[in-house]
Amino acid sequence: MLRWLSLAVVAGVLTGFTLLLVTGEYINDGPVLIRMSATRGLHVGDAFVLLGWAASMLALGRLVTLPGQRHR
């Protein structure tokens, strides 16, 4: 139970930070890859953030599939 709660907390925090980074405006956003509207779009910097988020979620998924510790 503690394992699942810990994984959910980490996934939630990573997702929250990712949303903050992707929706913010920064000097080094880079060129627009996909235009969403006249003022919004997916920038090169956002793509790196999303790739990092995806890698983190895959790592958490791997942790879920590891066998649990057995106590003697």
PDB file of N, CA, C and O in Angstrom:
ATOM      1  N   MET A   1       0.821  -1.198   0.000  1.00  0.00           N
ATOM      2  CA  MET A   1       0.000   0.000   0.000  1.00  0.00           C
ATOM      3  C   MET A   1       0.864   1.260   0.000  1.00  0.00           C
ATOM      4  O   MET A   1       0.596   2.201  -0.721  1.00  0.00           O
ATOM      5  N   LEU A   2       1.907   1.261   0.836  1.00  0.00           N
ATOM      6  CA  LEU A   2       2.800   2.417   0.916  1.00  0.00           C
ATOM      7  C   LEU A   2       3.531   2.626  -0.411  1.00  0.00           C
ATOM      8  O   LEU A   2       3.767   3.757  -0.830  1.00  0.00           O
ATOM      9  N   ARG A   3       3.850   1.530  -1.073  1.00  0.00           N
ATOM     10  CA  ARG A   3       4.531   1.610  -2.373  1.00  0.00           C
ATOM     11  C   ARG A   3       3.671   2.345  -3.391  1.00  0.00           C
ATOM     12  O   ARG A   3       4.145   3.236  -4.103  1.00  0.00           O
ATOM     13  N   TRP A   4       2.385   1.993  -3.473  1.00  0.00           N
ATOM     14  CA  TRP A   4       1.473   2.627  -4.434  1.00  0.00           C
ATOM     15  C   TRP A   4       1.233   4.089  -4.086  1.00  0.00           C
ATOM     16  O   TRP A   4       1.167   4.935  -4.980  1.00  0.00           O
ATOM     17  N   LEU A   5       1.112   4.383  -2.812  1.00  0.00           N
ATOM     18  CA  LEU A   5       0.917   5.769  -2.388  1.00  0.00           C
ATOM     19  C   LEU A   5       2.141   6.609  -2.751  1.00  0.00           C
ATOM     20  O   LEU A   5       2.009   7.724  -3.272  1.00  0.00           O
ATOM     21  N   SER A   6       3.329   6.076  -2.513  1.00  0.00           N
ATOM     22  CA  SER A   6       4.560   6.789  -2.846  1.00  0.00           C
ATOM     23  C   SER A   6       4.662   7.034  -4.348  1.00  0.00           C
ATOM     24  O   SER A   6       5.024   8.134  -4.789  1.00  0.00           O
ATOM     25  N   LEU A   7       4.357   6.032  -5.145  1.00  0.00           N
ATOM     26  CA  LEU A   7       4.394   6.185  -6.600  1.00  0.00           C
ATOM     27  C   LEU A   7       3.378   7.220  -7.074  1.00  0.00           C
ATOM     28  O   LEU A   7       3.672   8.030  -7.959  1.00  0.00           O
ATOM     29  N   ALA A   8       2.197   7.221  -6.483  1.00  0.00           N
ATOM     30  CA  ALA A   8       1.167   8.196  -6.863  1.00  0.00           C
ATOM     31  C   ALA A   8       1.595   9.620  -6.520  1.00  0.00           C
ATOM     32  O   ALA A   8       1.373  10.547  -7.298  1.00  0.00           O
ATOM     33  N   VAL A   9       2.226   9.799  -5.372  1.00  0.00           N
ATOM     34  CA  VAL A   9       2.696  11.128  -4.976  1.00  0.00           C
ATOM     35  C   VAL A   9       3.781  11.618  -5.934  1.00  0.00           C
ATOM     36  O   VAL A   9       3.737  12.758  -6.410  1.00  0.00           O
ATOM     37  N   VAL A  10       4.746  10.766  -6.226  1.00  0.00           N
ATOM     38  CA  VAL A  10       5.827  11.155  -7.146  1.00  0.00           C
ATOM     39  C   VAL A  10       5.262  11.472  -8.529  1.00  0.00           C
ATOM     40  O   VAL A  10       5.628  12.486  -9.139  1.00  0.00           O
ATOM     41  N   ALA A  11       4.369  10.647  -9.032  1.00  0.00           N
ATOM     42  CA  ALA A  11       3.768  10.891 -10.347  1.00  0.00           C
ATOM     43  C   ALA A  11       2.973  12.199 -10.345  1.00  0.00           C
ATOM     44  O   ALA A  11       3.034  12.965 -11.311  1.00  0.00           O
ATOM     45  N   GLY A  12       2.253  12.469  -9.279  1.00  0.00           N
ATOM     46  CA  GLY A  12       1.478  13.708  -9.186  1.00  0.00           C
ATOM     47  C   GLY A  12       2.359  14.944  -9.160  1.00  0.00           C
ATOM     48  O   GLY A  12       2.082  15.941  -9.839  1.00  0.00           O
ATOM     49  N   VAL A  13       3.429  14.897  -8.392  1.00  0.00           N
ATOM     50  CA  VAL A  13       4.344  16.041  -8.305  1.00  0.00           C
ATOM     51  C   VAL A  13       5.037  16.269  -9.650  1.00  0.00           C
ATOM     52  O   VAL A  13       5.129  17.406 -10.132  1.00  0.00           O
ATOM     53  N   LEU A  14       5.524  15.197 -10.277  1.00  0.00           N
ATOM     54  CA  LEU A  14       6.170  15.331 -11.586  1.00  0.00           C
ATOM     55  C   LEU A  14       5.204  15.899 -12.627  1.00  0.00           C
ATOM     56  O   LEU A  14       5.574  16.768 -13.424  1.00  0.00           O
ATOM     57  N   THR A  15       3.979  15.430 -12.615  1.00  0.00           N
ATOM     58  CA  THR A  15       2.988  15.923 -13.565  1.00  0.00           C
ATOM     59  C   THR A  15       2.666  17.389 -13.310  1.00  0.00           C
ATOM     60  O   THR A  15       2.561  18.189 -14.244  1.00  0.00           O
ATOM     61  N   GLY A  16       2.537  17.773 -12.043  1.00  0.00           N
ATOM     62  CA  GLY A  16       2.269  19.167 -11.704  1.00  0.00           C
ATOM     63  C   GLY A  16       3.384  20.088 -12.158  1.00  0.00           C
ATOM     64  O   GLY A  16       3.131  21.139 -12.766  1.00  0.00           O
ATOM     65  N   PHE A  17       4.629  19.715 -11.889  1.00  0.00           N
ATOM     66  CA  PHE A  17       5.763  20.529 -12.324  1.00  0.00           C
ATOM     67  C   PHE A  17       5.845  20.593 -13.848  1.00  0.00           C
ATOM     68  O   PHE A  17       6.167  21.634 -14.422  1.00  0.00           O
ATOM     69  N   THR A  18       5.546  19.488 -14.510  1.00  0.00           N
ATOM     70  CA  THR A  18       5.570  19.471 -15.970  1.00  0.00           C
ATOM     71  C   THR A  18       4.533  20.432 -16.530  1.00  0.00           C
ATOM     72  O   THR A  18       4.821  21.202 -17.455  1.00  0.00           O
ATOM     73  N   LEU A  19       3.335  20.420 -15.966  1.00  0.00           N
ATOM     74  CA  LEU A  19       2.294  21.345 -16.428  1.00  0.00           C
ATOM     75  C   LEU A  19       2.706  22.792 -16.213  1.00  0.00           C
ATOM     76  O   LEU A  19       2.467  23.648 -17.076  1.00  0.00           O
ATOM     77  N   LEU A  20       3.326  23.085 -15.073  1.00  0.00           N
ATOM     78  CA  LEU A  20       3.794  24.445 -14.820  1.00  0.00           C
ATOM     79  C   LEU A  20       4.847  24.871 -15.838  1.00  0.00           C
ATOM     80  O   LEU A  20       4.823  26.008 -16.329  1.00  0.00           O
ATOM     81  N   LEU A  21       5.772  23.974 -16.147  1.00  0.00           N
ATOM     82  CA  LEU A  21       6.821  24.314 -17.108  1.00  0.00           C
ATOM     83  C   LEU A  21       6.284  24.482 -18.527  1.00  0.00           C
ATOM     84  O   LEU A  21       6.689  25.386 -19.254  1.00  0.00           O
ATOM     85  N   VAL A  22       5.361  23.623 -18.925  1.00  0.00           N
ATOM     86  CA  VAL A  22       4.849  23.668 -20.294  1.00  0.00           C
ATOM     87  C   VAL A  22       3.928  24.870 -20.500  1.00  0.00           C
ATOM     88  O   VAL A  22       3.932  25.472 -21.570  1.00  0.00           O
ATOM     89  N   THR A  23       3.165  25.254 -19.495  1.00  0.00           N
ATOM     90  CA  THR A  23       2.221  26.359 -19.665  1.00  0.00           C
ATOM     91  C   THR A  23       2.849  27.719 -19.407  1.00  0.00           C
ATOM     92  O   THR A  23       2.251  28.739 -19.719  1.00  0.00           O
ATOM     93  N   GLY A  24       4.070  27.761 -18.879  1.00  0.00           N
ATOM     94  CA  GLY A  24       4.734  29.031 -18.610  1.00  0.00           C
ATOM     95  C   GLY A  24       5.384  29.611 -19.852  1.00  0.00           C
ATOM     96  O   GLY A  24       5.494  28.966 -20.893  1.00  0.00           O
ATOM     97  N   GLU A  25       5.804  30.871 -19.730  1.00  0.00           N
ATOM     98  CA  GLU A  25       6.514  31.546 -20.819  1.00  0.00           C
ATOM     99  C   GLU A  25       7.933  31.845 -20.355  1.00  0.00           C
ATOM    100  O   GLU A  25       8.137  32.403 -19.286  1.00  0.00           O
ATOM    101  N   TYR A  26       8.910  31.482 -21.168  1.00  0.00           N
ATOM    102  CA  TYR A  26      10.310  31.635 -20.807  1.00  0.00           C
ATOM    103  C   TYR A  26      11.071  32.262 -21.961  1.00  0.00           C
ATOM    104  O   TYR A  26      10.673  32.152 -23.122  1.00  0.00           O
ATOM    105  N   ILE A  27      12.194  32.856 -21.666  1.00  0.00           N
ATOM    106  CA  ILE A  27      13.024  33.494 -22.687  1.00  0.00           C
ATOM    107  C   ILE A  27      13.560  32.453 -23.665  1.00  0.00           C
ATOM    108  O   ILE A  27      13.602  32.680 -24.868  1.00  0.00           O
ATOM    109  N   ASN A  28      13.946  31.285 -23.164  1.00  0.00           N
ATOM    110  CA  ASN A  28      14.573  30.247 -23.991  1.00  0.00           C
ATOM    111  C   ASN A  28      13.591  29.158 -24.412  1.00  0.00           C
ATOM    112  O   ASN A  28      13.950  27.992 -24.466  1.00  0.00           O
ATOM    113  N   ASP A  29      12.359  29.526 -24.704  1.00  0.00           N
ATOM    114  CA  ASP A  29      11.369  28.533 -25.148  1.00  0.00           C
ATOM    115  C   ASP A  29      11.795  27.830 -26.425  1.00  0.00           C
ATOM    116  O   ASP A  29      11.524  26.661 -26.621  1.00  0.00           O
ATOM    117  N   GLY A  30      12.435  28.549 -27.298  1.00  0.00           N
ATOM    118  CA  GLY A  30      12.806  27.995 -28.599  1.00  0.00           C
ATOM    119  C   GLY A  30      11.692  28.211 -29.607  1.00  0.00           C
ATOM    120  O   GLY A  30      10.642  28.767 -29.299  1.00  0.00           O
ATOM    121  N   PRO A  31      11.905  27.767 -30.822  1.00  0.00           N
ATOM    122  CA  PRO A  31      10.892  27.954 -31.863  1.00  0.00           C
ATOM    123  C   PRO A  31       9.647  27.105 -31.599  1.00  0.00           C
ATOM    124  O   PRO A  31       9.711  26.087 -30.918  1.00  0.00           O
ATOM    125  N   VAL A  32       8.533  27.553 -32.157  1.00  0.00           N
ATOM    126  CA  VAL A  32       7.259  26.849 -32.000  1.00  0.00           C
ATOM    127  C   VAL A  32       7.250  25.622 -32.911  1.00  0.00           C
ATOM    128  O   VAL A  32       7.530  25.706 -34.100  1.00  0.00           O
ATOM    129  N   LEU A  33       6.946  24.461 -32.331  1.00  0.00           N
ATOM    130  CA  LEU A  33       6.817  23.226 -33.107  1.00  0.00           C
ATOM    131  C   LEU A  33       5.384  23.028 -33.592  1.00  0.00           C
ATOM    132  O   LEU A  33       5.149  22.653 -34.737  1.00  0.00           O
ATOM    133  N   ILE A  34       4.427  23.250 -32.686  1.00  0.00           N
ATOM    134  CA  ILE A  34       3.003  23.078 -33.003  1.00  0.00           C
ATOM    135  C   ILE A  34       2.256  24.290 -32.472  1.00  0.00           C
ATOM    136  O   ILE A  34       2.301  24.580 -31.280  1.00  0.00           O
ATOM    137  N   ARG A  35       1.580  25.021 -33.356  1.00  0.00           N
ATOM    138  CA  ARG A  35       0.822  26.193 -32.934  1.00  0.00           C
ATOM    139  C   ARG A  35      -0.573  25.759 -32.488  1.00  0.00           C
ATOM    140  O   ARG A  35      -1.288  25.099 -33.222  1.00  0.00           O
ATOM    141  N   MET A  36      -0.942  26.119 -31.248  1.00  0.00           N
ATOM    142  CA  MET A  36      -2.259  25.775 -30.699  1.00  0.00           C
ATOM    143  C   MET A  36      -3.276  26.895 -30.965  1.00  0.00           C
ATOM    144  O   MET A  36      -4.439  26.629 -31.201  1.00  0.00           O
ATOM    145  N   SER A  37      -2.810  28.133 -30.856  1.00  0.00           N
ATOM    146  CA  SER A  37      -3.644  29.308 -31.121  1.00  0.00           C
ATOM    147  C   SER A  37      -2.711  30.435 -31.551  1.00  0.00           C
ATOM    148  O   SER A  37      -1.518  30.222 -31.751  1.00  0.00           O
ATOM    149  N   ALA A  38      -3.248  31.624 -31.650  1.00  0.00           N
ATOM    150  CA  ALA A  38      -2.427  32.759 -32.089  1.00  0.00           C
ATOM    151  C   ALA A  38      -1.333  33.083 -31.073  1.00  0.00           C
ATOM    152  O   ALA A  38      -0.278  33.593 -31.439  1.00  0.00           O
ATOM    153  N   THR A  39      -1.577  32.788 -29.798  1.00  0.00           N
ATOM    154  CA  THR A  39      -0.612  33.152 -28.753  1.00  0.00           C
ATOM    155  C   THR A  39       0.006  31.952 -28.042  1.00  0.00           C
ATOM    156  O   THR A  39       0.905  32.130 -27.237  1.00  0.00           O
ATOM    157  N   ARG A  40      -0.456  30.750 -28.305  1.00  0.00           N
ATOM    158  CA  ARG A  40       0.040  29.556 -27.606  1.00  0.00           C
ATOM    159  C   ARG A  40       0.533  28.513 -28.597  1.00  0.00           C
ATOM    160  O   ARG A  40       0.050  28.434 -29.717  1.00  0.00           O
ATOM    161  N   GLY A  41       1.486  27.722 -28.133  1.00  0.00           N
ATOM    162  CA  GLY A  41       1.993  26.647 -28.963  1.00  0.00           C
ATOM    163  C   GLY A  41       2.966  25.779 -28.185  1.00  0.00           C
ATOM    164  O   GLY A  41       3.354  26.098 -27.066  1.00  0.00           O
ATOM    165  N   LEU A  42       3.351  24.684 -28.785  1.00  0.00           N
ATOM    166  CA  LEU A  42       4.323  23.769 -28.197  1.00  0.00           C
ATOM    167  C   LEU A  42       5.697  24.144 -28.732  1.00  0.00           C
ATOM    168  O   LEU A  42       5.923  24.115 -29.945  1.00  0.00           O
ATOM    169  N   HIS A  43       6.595  24.532 -27.825  1.00  0.00           N
ATOM    170  CA  HIS A  43       7.934  24.969 -28.200  1.00  0.00           C
ATOM    171  C   HIS A  43       8.927  23.815 -28.059  1.00  0.00           C
ATOM    172  O   HIS A  43       8.633  22.798 -27.443  1.00  0.00           O
ATOM    173  N   VAL A  44      10.117  24.027 -28.591  1.00  0.00           N
ATOM    174  CA  VAL A  44      11.183  23.023 -28.495  1.00  0.00           C
ATOM    175  C   VAL A  44      11.487  22.729 -27.029  1.00  0.00           C
ATOM    176  O   VAL A  44      11.647  21.566 -26.635  1.00  0.00           O
ATOM    177  N   GLY A  45      11.552  23.754 -26.192  1.00  0.00           N
ATOM    178  CA  GLY A  45      11.810  23.554 -24.762  1.00  0.00           C
ATOM    179  C   GLY A  45      10.739  22.708 -24.100  1.00  0.00           C
ATOM    180  O   GLY A  45      11.020  21.905 -23.206  1.00  0.00           O
ATOM    181  N   ASP A  46       9.490  22.886 -24.523  1.00  0.00           N
ATOM    182  CA  ASP A  46       8.388  22.082 -23.989  1.00  0.00           C
ATOM    183  C   ASP A  46       8.549  20.609 -24.355  1.00  0.00           C
ATOM    184  O   ASP A  46       8.218  19.721 -23.570  1.00  0.00           O
ATOM    185  N   ALA A  47       9.063  20.361 -25.552  1.00  0.00           N
ATOM    186  CA  ALA A  47       9.254  18.974 -25.989  1.00  0.00           C
ATOM    187  C   ALA A  47      10.251  18.255 -25.081  1.00  0.00           C
ATOM    188  O   ALA A  47      10.041  17.095 -24.709  1.00  0.00           O
ATOM    189  N   PHE A  48      11.333  18.947 -24.682  1.00  0.00           N
ATOM    190  CA  PHE A  48      12.305  18.341 -23.768  1.00  0.00           C
ATOM    191  C   PHE A  48      11.676  18.057 -22.410  1.00  0.00           C
ATOM    192  O   PHE A  48      11.927  17.022 -21.793  1.00  0.00           O
ATOM    193  N   VAL A  49      10.841  18.970 -21.930  1.00  0.00           N
ATOM    194  CA  VAL A  49      10.154  18.767 -20.649  1.00  0.00           C
ATOM    195  C   VAL A  49       9.232  17.559 -20.744  1.00  0.00           C
ATOM    196  O   VAL A  49       9.195  16.714 -19.845  1.00  0.00           O
ATOM    197  N   LEU A  50       8.488  17.449 -21.835  1.00  0.00           N
ATOM    198  CA  LEU A  50       7.560  16.327 -22.001  1.00  0.00           C
ATOM    199  C   LEU A  50       8.301  14.998 -22.152  1.00  0.00           C
ATOM    200  O   LEU A  50       7.837  13.967 -21.645  1.00  0.00           O
ATOM    201  N   LEU A  51       9.441  15.014 -22.816  1.00  0.00           N
ATOM    202  CA  LEU A  51      10.246  13.790 -22.919  1.00  0.00           C
ATOM    203  C   LEU A  51      10.769  13.361 -21.548  1.00  0.00           C
ATOM    204  O   LEU A  51      10.779  12.172 -21.228  1.00  0.00           O
ATOM    205  N   GLY A  52      11.178  14.326 -20.734  1.00  0.00           N
ATOM    206  CA  GLY A  52      11.626  14.019 -19.374  1.00  0.00           C
ATOM    207  C   GLY A  52      10.502  13.456 -18.529  1.00  0.00           C
ATOM    208  O   GLY A  52      10.691  12.512 -17.756  1.00  0.00           O
ATOM    209  N   TRP A  53       9.296  14.032 -18.692  1.00  0.00           N
ATOM    210  CA  TRP A  53       8.129  13.535 -17.952  1.00  0.00           C
ATOM    211  C   TRP A  53       7.815  12.094 -18.372  1.00  0.00           C
ATOM    212  O   TRP A  53       7.571  11.229 -17.519  1.00  0.00           O
ATOM    213  N   ALA A  54       7.851  11.831 -19.676  1.00  0.00           N
ATOM    214  CA  ALA A  54       7.549  10.482 -20.174  1.00  0.00           C
ATOM    215  C   ALA A  54       8.582   9.473 -19.657  1.00  0.00           C
ATOM    216  O   ALA A  54       8.208   8.361 -19.238  1.00  0.00           O
ATOM    217  N   ALA A  55       9.850   9.842 -19.660  1.00  0.00           N
ATOM    218  CA  ALA A  55      10.886   8.947 -19.142  1.00  0.00           C
ATOM    219  C   ALA A  55      10.680   8.678 -17.657  1.00  0.00           C
ATOM    220  O   ALA A  55      10.856   7.549 -17.185  1.00  0.00           O
ATOM    221  N   SER A  56      10.278   9.697 -16.916  1.00  0.00           N
ATOM    222  CA  SER A  56      10.022   9.528 -15.486  1.00  0.00           C
ATOM    223  C   SER A  56       8.832   8.604 -15.242  1.00  0.00           C
ATOM    224  O   SER A  56       8.871   7.762 -14.344  1.00  0.00           O
ATOM    225  N   MET A  57       7.791   8.755 -16.041  1.00  0.00           N
ATOM    226  CA  MET A  57       6.617   7.895 -15.882  1.00  0.00           C
ATOM    227  C   MET A  57       6.962   6.443 -16.232  1.00  0.00           C
ATOM    228  O   MET A  57       6.483   5.510 -15.579  1.00  0.00           O
ATOM    229  N   LEU A  58       7.818   6.242 -17.251  1.00  0.00           N
ATOM    230  CA  LEU A  58       8.256   4.882 -17.583  1.00  0.00           C
ATOM    231  C   LEU A  58       9.073   4.277 -16.445  1.00  0.00           C
ATOM    232  O   LEU A  58       8.926   3.091 -16.125  1.00  0.00           O
ATOM    233  N   ALA A  59       9.912   5.088 -15.815  1.00  0.00           N
ATOM    234  CA  ALA A  59      10.703   4.597 -14.684  1.00  0.00           C
ATOM    235  C   ALA A  59       9.799   4.223 -13.519  1.00  0.00           C
ATOM    236  O   ALA A  59      10.011   3.202 -12.850  1.00  0.00           O
ATOM    237  N   LEU A  60       8.778   5.034 -13.260  1.00  0.00           N
ATOM    238  CA  LEU A  60       7.827   4.693 -12.196  1.00  0.00           C
ATOM    239  C   LEU A  60       7.063   3.419 -12.537  1.00  0.00           C
ATOM    240  O   LEU A  60       6.808   2.581 -11.664  1.00  0.00           O
ATOM    241  N   GLY A  61       6.704   3.274 -13.805  1.00  0.00           N
ATOM    242  CA  GLY A  61       6.031   2.046 -14.227  1.00  0.00           C
ATOM    243  C   GLY A  61       6.909   0.821 -14.022  1.00  0.00           C
ATOM    244  O   GLY A  61       6.433  -0.244 -13.634  1.00  0.00           O
ATOM    245  N   ARG A  62       8.186   0.988 -14.253  1.00  0.00           N
ATOM    246  CA  ARG A  62       9.132  -0.120 -14.021  1.00  0.00           C
ATOM    247  C   ARG A  62       9.199  -0.467 -12.543  1.00  0.00           C
ATOM    248  O   ARG A  62       9.288  -1.635 -12.171  1.00  0.00           O
ATOM    249  N   LEU A  63       9.176   0.555 -11.689  1.00  0.00           N
ATOM    250  CA  LEU A  63       9.193   0.300 -10.246  1.00  0.00           C
ATOM    251  C   LEU A  63       7.961  -0.490  -9.803  1.00  0.00           C
ATOM    252  O   LEU A  63       8.037  -1.313  -8.893  1.00  0.00           O
ATOM    253  N   VAL A  64       6.842  -0.245 -10.443  1.00  0.00           N
ATOM    254  CA  VAL A  64       5.607  -0.967 -10.100  1.00  0.00           C
ATOM    255  C   VAL A  64       5.759  -2.450 -10.401  1.00  0.00           C
ATOM    256  O   VAL A  64       5.251  -3.299  -9.673  1.00  0.00           O
ATOM    257  N   THR A  65       6.474  -2.776 -11.480  1.00  0.00           N
ATOM    258  CA  THR A  65       6.581  -4.177 -11.887  1.00  0.00           C
ATOM    259  C   THR A  65       7.666  -4.951 -11.141  1.00  0.00           C
ATOM    260  O   THR A  65       7.730  -6.168 -11.285  1.00  0.00           O
ATOM    261  N   LEU A  66       8.507  -4.262 -10.355  1.00  0.00           N
ATOM    262  CA  LEU A  66       9.529  -4.963  -9.588  1.00  0.00           C
ATOM    263  C   LEU A  66       8.873  -5.780  -8.475  1.00  0.00           C
ATOM    264  O   LEU A  66       7.897  -5.328  -7.860  1.00  0.00           O
ATOM    265  N   PRO A  67       9.399  -6.958  -8.188  1.00  0.00           N
ATOM    266  CA  PRO A  67       8.818  -7.734  -7.099  1.00  0.00           C
ATOM    267  C   PRO A  67       9.068  -7.041  -5.746  1.00  0.00           C
ATOM    268  O   PRO A  67      10.087  -6.385  -5.541  1.00  0.00           O
ATOM    269  N   GLY A  68       8.108  -7.175  -4.862  1.00  0.00           N
ATOM    270  CA  GLY A  68       8.234  -6.571  -3.540  1.00  0.00           C
ATOM    271  C   GLY A  68       9.225  -7.314  -2.664  1.00  0.00           C
ATOM    272  O   GLY A  68       9.569  -8.462  -2.922  1.00  0.00           O
ATOM    273  N   GLN A  69       9.701  -6.653  -1.622  1.00  0.00           N
ATOM    274  CA  GLN A  69      10.615  -7.286  -0.684  1.00  0.00           C
ATOM    275  C   GLN A  69       9.856  -8.266   0.200  1.00  0.00           C
ATOM    276  O   GLN A  69       8.744  -7.994   0.633  1.00  0.00           O
ATOM    277  N   ARG A  70      10.486  -9.376   0.464  1.00  0.00           N
ATOM    278  CA  ARG A  70       9.861 -10.380   1.349  1.00  0.00           C
ATOM    279  C   ARG A  70      10.589 -10.329   2.667  1.00  0.00           C
ATOM    280  O   ARG A  70      11.817 -10.363   2.744  1.00  0.00           O
ATOM    281  N   HIS A  71       9.807 -10.221   3.728  1.00  0.00           N
ATOM    282  CA  HIS A  71      10.389 -10.182   5.082  1.00  0.00           C
ATOM    283  C   HIS A  71      10.448 -11.587   5.651  1.00  0.00           C
ATOM    284  O   HIS A  71       9.548 -12.406   5.464  1.00  0.00           O
ATOM    285  N   ARG A  72      11.522 -11.889   6.354  1.00  0.00           N
ATOM    286  CA  ARG A  72      11.674 -13.238   6.911  1.00  0.00           C
ATOM    287  C   ARG A  72      11.063 -13.319   8.282  1.00  0.00           C
ATOM    288  O   ARG A  72      10.960 -12.502   9.060  1.00  0.00           O
TER     289      ARG A  72
END
